[in-house]
Amino acid sequence: DAGVIQSPRHEVTEMGQEVTLRCKPISGHDYLFWYRQTMMRGLELLIYFNNNVPIDDSGMPEDRFSAKMPNASFSTLKIQPSEPRDSAVYFCASSSGTFTGELFFGEGSRLTVL
Amino acid sequence: GENVEQHPSTLSVQEGDSAVIKCTYSDSASNYFPWYKQELGKRPQLIIDIRSNVGEKKDQRIAVTLNKTAKHFSLHITETQPEDSAVYFCAASEGGGADGLTFGKGTHLIIQP
């Protein structure tokens, strides 16, 4: 397996624009997580899915953020409208089950909002 | 919810010396404690983990210790090498798995030649 695949790797956009980040988890993994990483706040869990169903979205900062997982092999994180404070590295990660523990991260999407 | 504190934020050691990174957690129900390593510009990767029924776990030059009474756990790296330079994150969760993980803010470990 190629691991967790994220796109785009880098995104530069202007304030107010819509941003869509994409993720393909490892085949067979039941859990998918979206994290945001900044220097100030470290790694923050935004939302996670189990079997394509959102389980905990309490980390989503506000209504401008939304995430979907239409099938087992694809998820999106959308920010609309984007703001400069959304600039961060967004990681997608997948895991094979509650009791296995290990998170497999993608390479991340570095977002810069001007 | 869970709160994980990690210290120090930066640690500089001479190559060959040992490094210790400490974390405390707030939720006494937490029972799974992984450590992730993130090299510059790369993704975090699991290096070692421990569950609450174990007090210590070793894997070659790295070890993790857990004190459930005091609610703290530590990462020990012996005989440090240049490739150990990275940011290390501790985490804790109640469910025993990847769901519900709360991460510490990270420790930037610098290995001085």
XYZ file of C-alpha atoms in Angstrom:
227
model
C 0.000 0.000 0.000
C 1.234 3.510 -0.792
C 0.226 4.822 2.608
C -2.122 7.722 3.292
C -2.226 10.024 0.302
C -3.037 13.711 0.629
C -3.466 16.429 -1.947
C -2.523 19.111 -2.586
C 0.845 19.134 -0.792
C 0.931 22.918 -0.875
C -1.859 25.413 -1.330
C -1.574 29.182 -1.400
C -4.813 31.076 -1.595
C -6.308 34.431 -0.802
C -8.559 35.221 2.095
C -12.171 34.430 1.324
C -11.446 31.664 -1.156
C -12.675 28.110 -0.738
C -10.070 25.463 0.026
C -10.565 21.723 -0.391
C -8.056 19.234 0.968
C -8.239 15.597 -0.033
C -7.237 12.342 1.573
C -7.072 8.683 0.592
C -6.610 6.438 3.641
C -4.815 3.118 3.711
C -7.026 0.419 2.257
C -8.796 -1.539 4.989
C -8.419 1.111 7.669
C -11.716 1.857 9.400
C -10.712 5.140 11.037
C -9.813 8.407 9.369
C -8.612 11.510 11.200
C -8.014 15.115 10.221
C -5.411 17.015 12.254
C -4.160 20.584 12.052
C -0.586 21.451 13.044
C 0.655 24.926 13.955
C 3.620 26.121 15.985
C 1.354 27.700 18.574
C -1.188 24.930 19.081
C 0.696 21.803 18.058
C -1.295 18.868 16.655
C -5.027 19.381 17.028
C -7.647 16.799 16.156
C -10.330 18.390 14.000
C -12.615 15.450 13.250
C -12.530 11.695 12.879
C -14.603 9.107 11.059
C -15.285 5.449 11.732
C -16.573 3.428 8.799
C -17.222 6.690 6.914
C -19.398 8.110 9.719
C -18.248 11.256 11.564
C -17.795 10.335 15.217
C -16.318 13.431 16.840
C -16.181 16.837 15.192
C -15.723 18.826 18.394
C -12.337 20.002 17.203
C -13.646 21.706 14.088
C -12.940 25.368 14.814
C -16.103 26.858 13.344
C -18.772 26.518 10.703
C -16.333 27.526 8.003
C -14.824 24.061 8.304
C -16.579 20.949 7.029
C -15.447 17.392 6.355
C -16.959 14.525 4.436
C -16.176 10.901 3.821
C -18.405 9.687 0.985
C -16.745 6.278 0.833
C -14.053 4.219 2.506
C -11.300 5.463 0.222
C -11.822 9.212 0.142
C -12.316 12.153 2.468
C -12.311 15.932 2.062
C -11.770 18.824 4.428
C -13.227 22.075 3.180
C -12.696 25.601 4.446
C -15.076 28.231 3.150
C -14.324 31.098 3.354
C -10.654 30.768 4.261
C -8.902 33.219 6.600
C -5.193 33.922 7.267
C -5.457 32.228 10.692
C -6.307 28.971 8.913
C -2.723 28.809 7.640
C -1.298 25.529 8.931
C -0.287 22.030 7.916
C -3.308 19.761 7.707
C -2.644 16.076 8.220
C -4.904 13.208 7.380
C -4.272 9.932 9.217
C -5.846 6.508 9.214
C -5.908 3.619 11.643
C -7.051 0.036 11.460
C -9.014 -0.083 14.695
C -9.651 1.216 18.156
C -7.332 -1.212 19.904
C -4.401 -1.140 17.540
C -3.523 2.441 18.313
C -1.115 3.375 15.548
C -1.948 6.392 13.426
C -0.565 6.416 9.891
C -0.188 9.995 8.762
C -0.159 11.370 5.259
C 2.543 13.820 4.214
C 0.310 16.764 5.001
C -1.131 19.694 3.081
C 0.550 23.010 3.821
C -2.043 25.769 3.536
C -1.143 29.429 3.312
C -3.964 31.951 3.278
C -2.858 35.448 2.281
C -11.387 16.264 28.373
C -7.825 15.041 28.457
C -4.952 17.522 28.786
C -1.377 16.475 28.010
C 1.560 18.636 29.096
C 5.003 17.977 27.593
C 8.407 19.218 28.756
C 10.809 20.539 27.742
C 9.789 22.291 24.550
C 13.408 22.222 23.344
C 16.171 19.854 24.414
C 19.770 20.013 23.246
C 22.134 17.136 24.060
C 25.579 16.067 22.974
C 25.773 13.161 20.576
C 26.130 9.955 22.577
C 24.400 11.344 25.668
C 20.899 10.403 26.817
C 17.731 12.440 26.337
C 14.599 12.350 28.466
C 11.261 13.908 27.543
C 8.433 14.006 30.080
C 4.667 14.192 29.780
C 1.842 14.467 32.267
C -1.818 13.780 31.620
C -4.986 14.750 33.430
C -7.510 11.976 32.766
C -6.925 9.021 35.078
C -8.954 6.856 32.683
C -6.322 7.200 29.944
C -4.718 3.860 29.206
C -2.769 4.234 25.973
C 0.366 6.390 25.589
C 2.143 6.562 22.232
C 5.163 8.610 21.184
C 5.529 10.018 17.686
C 8.636 11.358 15.969
C 8.417 14.050 13.317
C 11.492 14.916 11.296
C 11.669 18.328 9.690
C 9.108 18.627 6.903
C 7.952 15.054 7.333
C 4.932 13.281 8.764
C 4.709 12.143 12.409
C 5.495 8.447 12.842
C 4.919 6.160 15.791
C 8.160 5.098 17.472
C 6.951 3.396 20.632
C 3.811 3.068 22.725
C 2.812 1.739 26.112
C -0.448 0.620 27.659
C -1.472 1.107 31.250
C -0.905 -2.495 32.276
C 2.831 -2.087 31.674
C 5.298 0.108 33.562
C 8.138 0.158 31.052
C 8.789 -0.814 27.468
C 12.060 -0.834 25.521
C 12.964 -0.980 21.870
C 16.715 -0.819 21.223
C 17.848 2.696 22.226
C 14.425 4.016 23.160
C 12.316 3.263 26.206
C 9.116 4.580 27.692
C 8.162 4.519 31.363
C 4.703 5.038 32.825
C 3.689 6.045 36.342
C -0.104 5.779 36.506
C -0.281 6.971 40.093
C 1.480 10.220 39.273
C -0.084 10.383 35.787
C 3.162 10.872 33.958
C 5.155 9.039 31.341
C 8.583 9.622 29.835
C 10.578 8.855 26.700
C 14.217 7.904 27.142
C 16.690 7.850 24.264
C 20.158 6.500 24.997
C 23.359 6.917 22.967
C 21.788 9.676 20.914
C 22.732 9.988 17.251
C 22.304 12.807 14.709
C 19.293 11.054 13.176
C 17.489 11.381 16.505
C 17.145 15.122 15.866
C 13.403 15.716 15.412
C 10.251 16.858 17.180
C 8.817 14.251 19.536
C 5.147 14.199 20.534
C 3.604 12.305 23.398
C -0.105 11.490 23.433
C -2.734 9.870 25.611
C -6.123 8.297 25.054
C -8.752 6.543 27.114
C -10.005 4.084 24.574
C -6.749 2.270 24.110
C -6.472 3.217 20.490
C -5.991 6.002 17.995
C -9.435 7.520 18.506
C -9.511 10.160 21.179
C -5.751 10.768 21.205
C -4.684 14.063 22.763
C -1.177 15.179 21.814
C 1.346 17.175 23.788
C 2.818 20.304 22.175
C 6.027 18.543 21.195
C 9.720 18.614 22.134
C 12.326 19.723 19.643
C 15.325 17.464 20.267
C 18.637 18.760 18.951
C 21.656 16.451 18.874
C 24.889 18.444 19.011
C 27.870 16.821 17.215
